[in-house]
Short mmCIF file of N, CA and C in Angstrom, two decimals:
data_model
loop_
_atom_site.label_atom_id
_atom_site.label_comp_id
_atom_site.label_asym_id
_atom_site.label_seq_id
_atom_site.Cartn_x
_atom_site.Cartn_y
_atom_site.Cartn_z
N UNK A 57 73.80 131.04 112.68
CA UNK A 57 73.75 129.73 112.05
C UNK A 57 72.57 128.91 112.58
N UNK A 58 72.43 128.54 114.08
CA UNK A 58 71.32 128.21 114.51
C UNK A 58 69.94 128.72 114.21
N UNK A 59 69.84 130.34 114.22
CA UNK A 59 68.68 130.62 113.85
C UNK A 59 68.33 130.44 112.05
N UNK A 60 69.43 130.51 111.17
CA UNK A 60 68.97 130.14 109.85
C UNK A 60 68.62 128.33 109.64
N UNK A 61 69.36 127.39 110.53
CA UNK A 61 68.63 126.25 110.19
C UNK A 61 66.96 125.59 110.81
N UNK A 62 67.08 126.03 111.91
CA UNK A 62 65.41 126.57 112.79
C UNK A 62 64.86 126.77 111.39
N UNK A 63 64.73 128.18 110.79
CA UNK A 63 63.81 128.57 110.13
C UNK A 63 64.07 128.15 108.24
N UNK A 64 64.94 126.99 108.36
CA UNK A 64 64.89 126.71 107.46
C UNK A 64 64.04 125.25 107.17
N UNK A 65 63.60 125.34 105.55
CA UNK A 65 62.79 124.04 105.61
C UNK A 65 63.33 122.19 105.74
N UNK A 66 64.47 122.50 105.56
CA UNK A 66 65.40 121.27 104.98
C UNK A 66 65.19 120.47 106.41
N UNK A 67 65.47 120.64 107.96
CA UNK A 67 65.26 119.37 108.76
C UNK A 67 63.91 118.92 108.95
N UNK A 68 63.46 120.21 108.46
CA UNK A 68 61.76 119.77 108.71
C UNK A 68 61.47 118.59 107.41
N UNK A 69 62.05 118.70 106.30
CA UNK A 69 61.82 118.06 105.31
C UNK A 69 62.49 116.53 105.63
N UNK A 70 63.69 116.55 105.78
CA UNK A 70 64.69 115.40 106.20
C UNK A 70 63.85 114.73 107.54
N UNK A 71 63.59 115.60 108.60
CA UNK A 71 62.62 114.29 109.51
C UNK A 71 61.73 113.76 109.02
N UNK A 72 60.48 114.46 108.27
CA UNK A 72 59.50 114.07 107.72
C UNK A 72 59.79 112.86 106.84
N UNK A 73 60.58 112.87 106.17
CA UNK A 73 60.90 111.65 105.18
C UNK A 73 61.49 110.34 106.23
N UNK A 74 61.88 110.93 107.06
CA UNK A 74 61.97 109.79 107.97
C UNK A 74 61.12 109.31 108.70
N UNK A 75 60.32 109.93 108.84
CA UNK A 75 59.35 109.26 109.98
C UNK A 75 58.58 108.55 109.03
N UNK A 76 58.27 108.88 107.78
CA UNK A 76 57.61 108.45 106.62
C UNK A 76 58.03 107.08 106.41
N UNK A 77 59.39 106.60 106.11
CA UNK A 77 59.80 105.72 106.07
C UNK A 77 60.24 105.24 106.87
N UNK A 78 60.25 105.37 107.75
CA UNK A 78 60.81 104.65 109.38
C UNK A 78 59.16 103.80 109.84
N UNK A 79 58.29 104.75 109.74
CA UNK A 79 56.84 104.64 110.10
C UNK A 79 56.13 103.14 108.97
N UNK A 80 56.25 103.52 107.73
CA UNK A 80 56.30 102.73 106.82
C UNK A 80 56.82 100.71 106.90
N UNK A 81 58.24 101.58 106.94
CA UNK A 81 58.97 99.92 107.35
C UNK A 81 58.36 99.53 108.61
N UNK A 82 58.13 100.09 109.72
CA UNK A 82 58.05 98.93 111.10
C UNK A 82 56.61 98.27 111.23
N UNK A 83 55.56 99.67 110.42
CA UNK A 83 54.40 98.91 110.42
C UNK A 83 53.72 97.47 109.55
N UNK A 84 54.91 97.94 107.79
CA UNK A 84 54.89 96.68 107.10
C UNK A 84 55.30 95.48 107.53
N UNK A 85 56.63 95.67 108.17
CA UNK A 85 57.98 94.58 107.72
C UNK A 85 58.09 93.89 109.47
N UNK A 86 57.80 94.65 110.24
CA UNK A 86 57.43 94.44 112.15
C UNK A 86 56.08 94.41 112.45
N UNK A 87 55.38 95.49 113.15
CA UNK A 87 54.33 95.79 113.58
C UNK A 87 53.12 94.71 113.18
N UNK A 88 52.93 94.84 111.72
CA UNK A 88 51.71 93.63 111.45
C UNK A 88 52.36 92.11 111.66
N UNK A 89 53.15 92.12 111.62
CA UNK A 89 53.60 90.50 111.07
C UNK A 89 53.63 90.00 112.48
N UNK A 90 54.11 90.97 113.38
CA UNK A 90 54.15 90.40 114.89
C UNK A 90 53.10 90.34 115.33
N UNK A 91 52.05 91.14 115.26
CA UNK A 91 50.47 91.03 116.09
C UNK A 91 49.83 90.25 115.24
N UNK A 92 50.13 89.57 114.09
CA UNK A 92 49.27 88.78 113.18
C UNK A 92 50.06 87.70 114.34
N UNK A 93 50.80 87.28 114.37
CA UNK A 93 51.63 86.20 115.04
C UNK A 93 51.32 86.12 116.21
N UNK A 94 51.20 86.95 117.27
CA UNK A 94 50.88 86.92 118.55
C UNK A 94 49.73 87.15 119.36
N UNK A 95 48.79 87.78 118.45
CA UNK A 95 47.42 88.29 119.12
C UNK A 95 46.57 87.50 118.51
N UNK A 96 45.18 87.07 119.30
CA UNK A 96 43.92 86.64 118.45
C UNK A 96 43.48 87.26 117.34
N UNK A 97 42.97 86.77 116.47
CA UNK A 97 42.02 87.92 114.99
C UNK A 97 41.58 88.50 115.90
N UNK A 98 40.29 88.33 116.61
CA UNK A 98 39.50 90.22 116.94
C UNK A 98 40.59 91.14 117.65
N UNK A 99 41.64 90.87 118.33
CA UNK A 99 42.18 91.84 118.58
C UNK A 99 43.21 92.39 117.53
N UNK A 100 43.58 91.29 116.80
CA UNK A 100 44.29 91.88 115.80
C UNK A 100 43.45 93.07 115.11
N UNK A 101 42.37 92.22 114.28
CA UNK A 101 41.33 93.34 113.57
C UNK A 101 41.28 94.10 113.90
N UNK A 102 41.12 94.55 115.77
CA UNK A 102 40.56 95.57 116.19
C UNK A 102 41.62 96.46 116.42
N UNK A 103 43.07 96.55 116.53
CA UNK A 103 44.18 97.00 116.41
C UNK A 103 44.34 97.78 114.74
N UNK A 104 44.36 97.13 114.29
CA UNK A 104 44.64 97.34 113.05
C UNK A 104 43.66 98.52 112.48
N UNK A 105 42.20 98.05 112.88
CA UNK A 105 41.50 99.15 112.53
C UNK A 105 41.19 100.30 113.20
N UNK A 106 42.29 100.45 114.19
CA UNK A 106 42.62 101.88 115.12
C UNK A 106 44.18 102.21 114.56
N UNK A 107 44.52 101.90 114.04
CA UNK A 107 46.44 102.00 113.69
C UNK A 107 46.02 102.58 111.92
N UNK A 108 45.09 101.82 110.71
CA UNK A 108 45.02 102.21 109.33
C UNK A 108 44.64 103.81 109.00
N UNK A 109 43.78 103.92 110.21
CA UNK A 109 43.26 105.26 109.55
C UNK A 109 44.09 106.54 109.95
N UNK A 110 44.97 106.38 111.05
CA UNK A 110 46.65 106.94 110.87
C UNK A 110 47.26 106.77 110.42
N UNK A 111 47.91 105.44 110.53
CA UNK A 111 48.93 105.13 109.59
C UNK A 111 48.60 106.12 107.84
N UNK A 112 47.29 105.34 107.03
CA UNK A 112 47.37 106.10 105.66
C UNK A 112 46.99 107.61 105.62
N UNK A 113 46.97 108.20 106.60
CA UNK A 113 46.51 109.91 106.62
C UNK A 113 47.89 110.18 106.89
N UNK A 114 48.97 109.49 107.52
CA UNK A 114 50.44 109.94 107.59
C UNK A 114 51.15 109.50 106.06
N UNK A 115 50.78 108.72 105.67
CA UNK A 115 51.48 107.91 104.14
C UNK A 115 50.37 109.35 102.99
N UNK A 116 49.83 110.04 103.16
CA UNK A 116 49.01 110.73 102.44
C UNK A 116 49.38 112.47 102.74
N UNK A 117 49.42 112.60 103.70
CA UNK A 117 49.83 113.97 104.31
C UNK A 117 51.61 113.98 104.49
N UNK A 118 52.01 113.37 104.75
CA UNK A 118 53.78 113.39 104.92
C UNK A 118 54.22 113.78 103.53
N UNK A 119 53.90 113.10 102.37
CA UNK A 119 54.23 113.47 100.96
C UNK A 119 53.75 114.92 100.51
N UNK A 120 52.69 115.12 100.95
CA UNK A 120 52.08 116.54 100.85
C UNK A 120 53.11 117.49 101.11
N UNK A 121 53.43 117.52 102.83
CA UNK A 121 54.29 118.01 103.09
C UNK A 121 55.46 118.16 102.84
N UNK A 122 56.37 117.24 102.37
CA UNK A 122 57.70 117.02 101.54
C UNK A 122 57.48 117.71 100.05
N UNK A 123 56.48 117.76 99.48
CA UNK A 123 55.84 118.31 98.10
C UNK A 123 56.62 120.03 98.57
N UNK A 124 55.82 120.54 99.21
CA UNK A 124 56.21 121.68 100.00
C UNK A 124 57.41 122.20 101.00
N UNK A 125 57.97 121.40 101.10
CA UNK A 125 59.44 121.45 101.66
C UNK A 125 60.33 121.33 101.12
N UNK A 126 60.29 121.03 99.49
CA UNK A 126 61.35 120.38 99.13
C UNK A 126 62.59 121.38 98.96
N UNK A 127 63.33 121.20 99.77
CA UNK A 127 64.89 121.94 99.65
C UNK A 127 65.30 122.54 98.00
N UNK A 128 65.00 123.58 98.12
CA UNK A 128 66.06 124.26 96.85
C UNK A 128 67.67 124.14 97.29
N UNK A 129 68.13 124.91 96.48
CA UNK A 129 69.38 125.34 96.72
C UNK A 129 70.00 126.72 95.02
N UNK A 130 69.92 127.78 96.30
CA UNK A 130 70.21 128.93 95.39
C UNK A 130 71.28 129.18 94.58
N UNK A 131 72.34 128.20 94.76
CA UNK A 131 73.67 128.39 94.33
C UNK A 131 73.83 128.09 93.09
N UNK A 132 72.71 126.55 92.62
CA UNK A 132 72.62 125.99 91.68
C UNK A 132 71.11 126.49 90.97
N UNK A 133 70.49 127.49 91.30
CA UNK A 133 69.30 127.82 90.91
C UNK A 133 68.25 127.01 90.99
N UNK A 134 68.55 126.01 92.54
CA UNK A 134 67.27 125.13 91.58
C UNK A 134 65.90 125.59 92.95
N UNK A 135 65.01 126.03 92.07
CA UNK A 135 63.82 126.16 93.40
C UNK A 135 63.47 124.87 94.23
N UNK A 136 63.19 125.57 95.16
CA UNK A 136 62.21 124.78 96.41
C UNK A 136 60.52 124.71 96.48
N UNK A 137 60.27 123.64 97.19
CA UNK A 137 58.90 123.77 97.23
C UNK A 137 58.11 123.20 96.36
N UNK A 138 56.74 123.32 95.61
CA UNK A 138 56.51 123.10 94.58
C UNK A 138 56.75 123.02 93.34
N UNK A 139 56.95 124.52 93.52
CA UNK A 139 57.55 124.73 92.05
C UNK A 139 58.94 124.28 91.61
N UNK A 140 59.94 124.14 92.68
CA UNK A 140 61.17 123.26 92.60
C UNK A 140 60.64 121.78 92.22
N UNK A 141 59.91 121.07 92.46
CA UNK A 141 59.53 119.90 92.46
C UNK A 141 58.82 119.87 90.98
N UNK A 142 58.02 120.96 90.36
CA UNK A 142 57.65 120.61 88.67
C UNK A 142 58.79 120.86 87.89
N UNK A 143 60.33 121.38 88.58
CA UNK A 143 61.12 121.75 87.30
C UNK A 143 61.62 120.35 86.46
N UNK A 144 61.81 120.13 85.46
CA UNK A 144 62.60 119.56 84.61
C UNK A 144 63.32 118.12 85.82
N UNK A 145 64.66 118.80 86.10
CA UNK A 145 65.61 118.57 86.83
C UNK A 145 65.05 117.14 87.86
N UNK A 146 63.94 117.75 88.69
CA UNK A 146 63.36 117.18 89.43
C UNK A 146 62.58 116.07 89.11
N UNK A 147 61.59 115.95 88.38
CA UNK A 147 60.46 115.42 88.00
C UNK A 147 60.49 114.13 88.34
N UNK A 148 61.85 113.24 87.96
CA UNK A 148 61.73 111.95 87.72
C UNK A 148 62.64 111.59 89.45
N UNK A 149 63.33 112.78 90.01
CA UNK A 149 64.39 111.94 90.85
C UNK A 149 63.23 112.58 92.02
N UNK A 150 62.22 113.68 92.06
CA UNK A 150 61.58 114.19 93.07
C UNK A 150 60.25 113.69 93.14
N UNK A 151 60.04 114.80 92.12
CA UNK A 151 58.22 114.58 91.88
C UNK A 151 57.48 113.51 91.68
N UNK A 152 58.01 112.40 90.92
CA UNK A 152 57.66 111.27 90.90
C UNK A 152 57.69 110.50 92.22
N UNK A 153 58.58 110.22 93.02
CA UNK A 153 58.30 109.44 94.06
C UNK A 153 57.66 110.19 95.33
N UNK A 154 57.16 111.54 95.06
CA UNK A 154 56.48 112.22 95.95
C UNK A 154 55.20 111.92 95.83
N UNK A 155 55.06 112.48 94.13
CA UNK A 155 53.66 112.20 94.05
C UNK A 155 53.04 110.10 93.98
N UNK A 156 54.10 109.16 93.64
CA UNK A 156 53.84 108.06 93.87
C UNK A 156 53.61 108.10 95.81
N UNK A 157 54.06 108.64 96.29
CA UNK A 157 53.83 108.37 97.79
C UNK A 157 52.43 108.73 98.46
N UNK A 158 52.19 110.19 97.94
CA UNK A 158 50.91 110.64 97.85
C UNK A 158 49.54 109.92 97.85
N UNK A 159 50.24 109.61 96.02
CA UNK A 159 48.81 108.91 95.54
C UNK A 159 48.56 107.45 96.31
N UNK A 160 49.62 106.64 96.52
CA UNK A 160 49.22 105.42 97.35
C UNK A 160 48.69 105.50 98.51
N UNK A 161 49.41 106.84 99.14
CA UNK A 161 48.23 107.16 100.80
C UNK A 161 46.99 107.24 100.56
N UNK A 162 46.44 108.40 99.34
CA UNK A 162 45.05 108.42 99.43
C UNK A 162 44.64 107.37 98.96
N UNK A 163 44.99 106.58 97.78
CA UNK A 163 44.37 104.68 97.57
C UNK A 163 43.96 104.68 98.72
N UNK A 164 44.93 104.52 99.56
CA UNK A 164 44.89 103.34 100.77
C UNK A 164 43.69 104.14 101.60
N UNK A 165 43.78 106.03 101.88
CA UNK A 165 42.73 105.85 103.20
C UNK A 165 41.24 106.24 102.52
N UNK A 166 41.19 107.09 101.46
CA UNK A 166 40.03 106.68 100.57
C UNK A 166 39.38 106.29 100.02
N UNK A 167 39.91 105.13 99.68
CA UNK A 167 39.32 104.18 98.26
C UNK A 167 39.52 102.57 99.68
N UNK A 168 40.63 102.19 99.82
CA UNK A 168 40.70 100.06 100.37
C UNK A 168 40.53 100.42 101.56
N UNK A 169 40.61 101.45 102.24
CA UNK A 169 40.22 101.24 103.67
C UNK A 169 38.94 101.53 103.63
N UNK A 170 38.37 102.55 102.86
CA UNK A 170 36.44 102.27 103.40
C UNK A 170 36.25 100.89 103.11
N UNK A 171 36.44 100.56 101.41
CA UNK A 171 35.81 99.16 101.44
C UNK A 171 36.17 98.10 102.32
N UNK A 172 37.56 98.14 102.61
CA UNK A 172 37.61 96.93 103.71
C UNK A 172 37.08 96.98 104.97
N UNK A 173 36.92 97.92 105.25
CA UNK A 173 35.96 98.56 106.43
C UNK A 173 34.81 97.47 106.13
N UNK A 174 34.32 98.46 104.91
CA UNK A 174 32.80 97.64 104.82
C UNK A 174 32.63 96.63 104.57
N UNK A 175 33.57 95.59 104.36
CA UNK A 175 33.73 94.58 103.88
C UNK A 175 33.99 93.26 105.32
N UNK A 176 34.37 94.19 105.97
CA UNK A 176 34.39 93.62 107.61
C UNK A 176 33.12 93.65 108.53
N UNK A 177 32.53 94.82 108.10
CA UNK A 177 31.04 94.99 108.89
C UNK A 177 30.44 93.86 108.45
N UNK A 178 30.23 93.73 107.17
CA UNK A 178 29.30 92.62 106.20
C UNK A 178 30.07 91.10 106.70
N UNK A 179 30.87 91.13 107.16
CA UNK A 179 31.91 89.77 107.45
C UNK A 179 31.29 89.40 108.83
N UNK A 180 30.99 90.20 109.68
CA UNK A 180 30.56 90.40 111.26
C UNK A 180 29.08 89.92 111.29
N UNK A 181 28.46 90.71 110.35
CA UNK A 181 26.92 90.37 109.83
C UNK A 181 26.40 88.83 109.79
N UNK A 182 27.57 88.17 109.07
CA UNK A 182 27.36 87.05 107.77
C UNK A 182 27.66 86.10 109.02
N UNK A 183 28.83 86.42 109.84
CA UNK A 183 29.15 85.48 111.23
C UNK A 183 28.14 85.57 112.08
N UNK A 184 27.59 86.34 112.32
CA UNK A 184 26.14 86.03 113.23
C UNK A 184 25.08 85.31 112.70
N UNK A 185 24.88 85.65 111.11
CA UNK A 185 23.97 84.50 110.55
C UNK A 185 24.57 83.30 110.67
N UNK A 186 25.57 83.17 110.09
CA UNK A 186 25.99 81.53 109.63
C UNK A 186 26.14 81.21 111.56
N UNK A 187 25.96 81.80 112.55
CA UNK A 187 26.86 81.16 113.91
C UNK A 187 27.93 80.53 114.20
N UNK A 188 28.99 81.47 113.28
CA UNK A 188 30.44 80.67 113.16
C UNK A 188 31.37 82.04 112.43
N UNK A 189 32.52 82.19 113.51
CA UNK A 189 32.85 83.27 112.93
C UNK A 189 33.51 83.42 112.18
N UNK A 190 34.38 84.29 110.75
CA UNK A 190 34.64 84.57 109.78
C UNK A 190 36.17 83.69 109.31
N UNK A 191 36.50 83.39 110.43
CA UNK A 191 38.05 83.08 110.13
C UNK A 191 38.04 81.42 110.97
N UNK A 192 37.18 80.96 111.50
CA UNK A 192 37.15 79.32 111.92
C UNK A 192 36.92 78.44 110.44
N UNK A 193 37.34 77.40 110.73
CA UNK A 193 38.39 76.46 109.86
C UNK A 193 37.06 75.69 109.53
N UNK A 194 36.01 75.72 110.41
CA UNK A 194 34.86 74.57 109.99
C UNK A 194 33.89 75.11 108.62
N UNK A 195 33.18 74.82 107.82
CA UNK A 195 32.21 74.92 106.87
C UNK A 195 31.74 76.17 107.08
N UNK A 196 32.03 77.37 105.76
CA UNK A 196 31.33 78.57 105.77
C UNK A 196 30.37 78.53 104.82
N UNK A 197 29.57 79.33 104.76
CA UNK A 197 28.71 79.49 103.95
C UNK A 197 28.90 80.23 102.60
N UNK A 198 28.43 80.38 101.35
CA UNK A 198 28.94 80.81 100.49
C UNK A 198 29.10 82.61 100.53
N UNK A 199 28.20 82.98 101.07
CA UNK A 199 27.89 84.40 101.42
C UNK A 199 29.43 85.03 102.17
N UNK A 200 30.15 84.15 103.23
CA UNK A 200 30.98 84.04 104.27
C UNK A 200 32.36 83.60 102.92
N UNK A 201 32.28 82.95 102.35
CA UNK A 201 33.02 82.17 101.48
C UNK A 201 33.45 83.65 100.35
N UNK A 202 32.86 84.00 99.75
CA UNK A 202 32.92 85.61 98.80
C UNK A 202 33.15 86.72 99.46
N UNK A 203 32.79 86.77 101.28
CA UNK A 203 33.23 88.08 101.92
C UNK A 203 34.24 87.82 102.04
N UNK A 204 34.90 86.72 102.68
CA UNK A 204 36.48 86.39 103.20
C UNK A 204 37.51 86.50 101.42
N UNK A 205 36.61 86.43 100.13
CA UNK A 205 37.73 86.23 98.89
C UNK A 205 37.60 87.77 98.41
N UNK A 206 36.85 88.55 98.72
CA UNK A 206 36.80 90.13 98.59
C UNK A 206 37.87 90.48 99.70
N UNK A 207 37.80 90.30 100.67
CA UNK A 207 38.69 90.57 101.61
C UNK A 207 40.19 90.08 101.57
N UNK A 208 40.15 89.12 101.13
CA UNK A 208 41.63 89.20 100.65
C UNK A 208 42.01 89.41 99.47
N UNK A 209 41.00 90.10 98.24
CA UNK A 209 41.60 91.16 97.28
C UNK A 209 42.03 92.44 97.51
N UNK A 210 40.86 92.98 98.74
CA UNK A 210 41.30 94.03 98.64
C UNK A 210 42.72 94.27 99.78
N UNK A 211 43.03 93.05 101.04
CA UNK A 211 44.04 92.91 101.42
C UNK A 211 45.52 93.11 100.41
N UNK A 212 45.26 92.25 99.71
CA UNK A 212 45.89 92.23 98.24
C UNK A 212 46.44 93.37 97.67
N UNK A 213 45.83 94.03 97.44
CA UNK A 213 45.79 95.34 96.68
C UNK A 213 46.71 96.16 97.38
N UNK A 214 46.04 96.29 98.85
CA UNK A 214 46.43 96.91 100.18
C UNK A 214 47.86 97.19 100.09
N UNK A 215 48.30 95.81 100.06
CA UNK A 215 49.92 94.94 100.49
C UNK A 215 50.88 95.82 99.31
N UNK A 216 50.14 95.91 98.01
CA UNK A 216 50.83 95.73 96.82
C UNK A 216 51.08 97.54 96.93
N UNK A 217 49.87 98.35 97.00
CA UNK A 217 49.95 99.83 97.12
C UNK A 217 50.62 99.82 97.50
N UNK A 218 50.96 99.45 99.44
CA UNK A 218 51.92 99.37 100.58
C UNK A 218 53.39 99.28 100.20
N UNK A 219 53.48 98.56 99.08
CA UNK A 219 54.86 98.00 98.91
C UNK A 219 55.03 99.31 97.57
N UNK A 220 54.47 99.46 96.61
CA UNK A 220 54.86 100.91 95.77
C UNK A 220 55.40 102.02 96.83
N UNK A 221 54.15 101.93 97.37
CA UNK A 221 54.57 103.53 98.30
C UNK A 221 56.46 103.36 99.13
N UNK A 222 56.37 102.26 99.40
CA UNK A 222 57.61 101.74 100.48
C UNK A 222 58.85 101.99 99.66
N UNK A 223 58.84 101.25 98.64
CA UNK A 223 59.43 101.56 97.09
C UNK A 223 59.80 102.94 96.83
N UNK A 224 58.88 103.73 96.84
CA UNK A 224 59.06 105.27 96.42
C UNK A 224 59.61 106.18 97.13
N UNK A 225 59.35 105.62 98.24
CA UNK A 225 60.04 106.21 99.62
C UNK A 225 61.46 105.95 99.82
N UNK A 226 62.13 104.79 99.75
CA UNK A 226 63.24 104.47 99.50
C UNK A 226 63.86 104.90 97.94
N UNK A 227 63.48 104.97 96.94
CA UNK A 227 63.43 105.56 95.82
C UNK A 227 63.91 107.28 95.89
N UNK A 228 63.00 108.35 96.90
CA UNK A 228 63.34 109.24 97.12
C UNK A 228 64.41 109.31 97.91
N UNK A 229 64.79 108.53 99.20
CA UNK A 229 65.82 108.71 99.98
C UNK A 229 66.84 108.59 98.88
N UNK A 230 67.11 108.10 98.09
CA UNK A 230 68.49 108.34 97.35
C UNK A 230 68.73 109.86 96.62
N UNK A 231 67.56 110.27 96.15
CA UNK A 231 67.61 111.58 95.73
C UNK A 231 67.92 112.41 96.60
N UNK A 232 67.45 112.39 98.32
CA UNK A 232 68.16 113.08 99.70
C UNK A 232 69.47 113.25 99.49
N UNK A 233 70.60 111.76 99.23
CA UNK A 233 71.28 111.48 99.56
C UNK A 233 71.83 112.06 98.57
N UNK A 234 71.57 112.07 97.25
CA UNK A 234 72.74 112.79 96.51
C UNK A 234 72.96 114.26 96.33
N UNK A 235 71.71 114.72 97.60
CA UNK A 235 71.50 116.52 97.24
C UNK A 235 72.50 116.96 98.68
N UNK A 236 73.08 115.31 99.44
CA UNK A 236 73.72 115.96 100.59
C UNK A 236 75.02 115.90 100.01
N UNK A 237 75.26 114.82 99.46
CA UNK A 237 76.89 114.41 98.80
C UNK A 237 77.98 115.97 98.45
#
């Protein structure tokens, strides 16, 4: 018994979805909200931009992996794995919030994290010209004024992906839950 659940895919699949969403919630709903609250901006910034480019390679690769794990069960014929995941059956209670989980990781570490990246370098730039840095309350310049309103679109965006993916994730845990019932 021990050696068939070892080599079976199902806890590997069941942690993964947890850490996915465990990982998910503390960094949305805890993690930022507290270091936005308690730390200066540059250390925040500088936190944050050592924590994104893990955080979305785990929100991008964890779904991958669950894609590929996904628990069959032979009794009821239904495959595992991929090809369990394109059947019929699946599509809307599996595949869909897999591949919604997926696709919001790579958004997030391919597409809003370079630009906000670059959108921070150019922010750093614009604060050494103007001699006043990006987030002080006194008179910015217009240049400073359009980096900080790009930056909170693509923050924006960020939040909104963040919250689909979070969505989908909780979305799939119910499909877990009714394949344990």
């Amino acid at each position: 018994m021990v050696a068939s659940i070892i080599t079976s895919v199902v806890p590997y699949h069941i942690i993964s979805y947890g850490t996915l969403l465990g990982t998910t919630f503390f960094h949305s709903f805890i993690n930022g909200i507290v270091m936005f609250r308690t730390v200066d901006r540059p250390s925040f910034s500088a936190v944050q931009g050592k924590l994104f480019p893990i955080y979305f390679g785990m929100q991008t690769a964890i779904p991958a992996f669950l894609a590929l794990t996904l628990p069959g069960n032979a009794l009821l014929g239904i495959k595992g794995g991929i090809s369990g995941l394109l059947e019929a059956p699946n599509r809307w209670s599996s595949l869909v919030p897999i591949a919604t989980m997926f696709v919001s990781g790579l958004v997030q570490l391919a597409v809003l994290l370079p630009a906000t990246i670059k959108t921070m370098k150019d922010r750093r730039g614009q604060a050494k010209r103007d001699g006043a840095e990006w987030y002080d309350k006194d008179a910015k310049s217009d240049e400073m004024r359009a980096l900080n309103k790009k930056f909170g679109i693509l923050h924006g965006i960020s939040s909104l992906v963040n919250i689909v993916e979070f969505l989908a994730a909780v979305a799939y845990g119910f499909t877990l839950a009714a394949r344990i019932q």
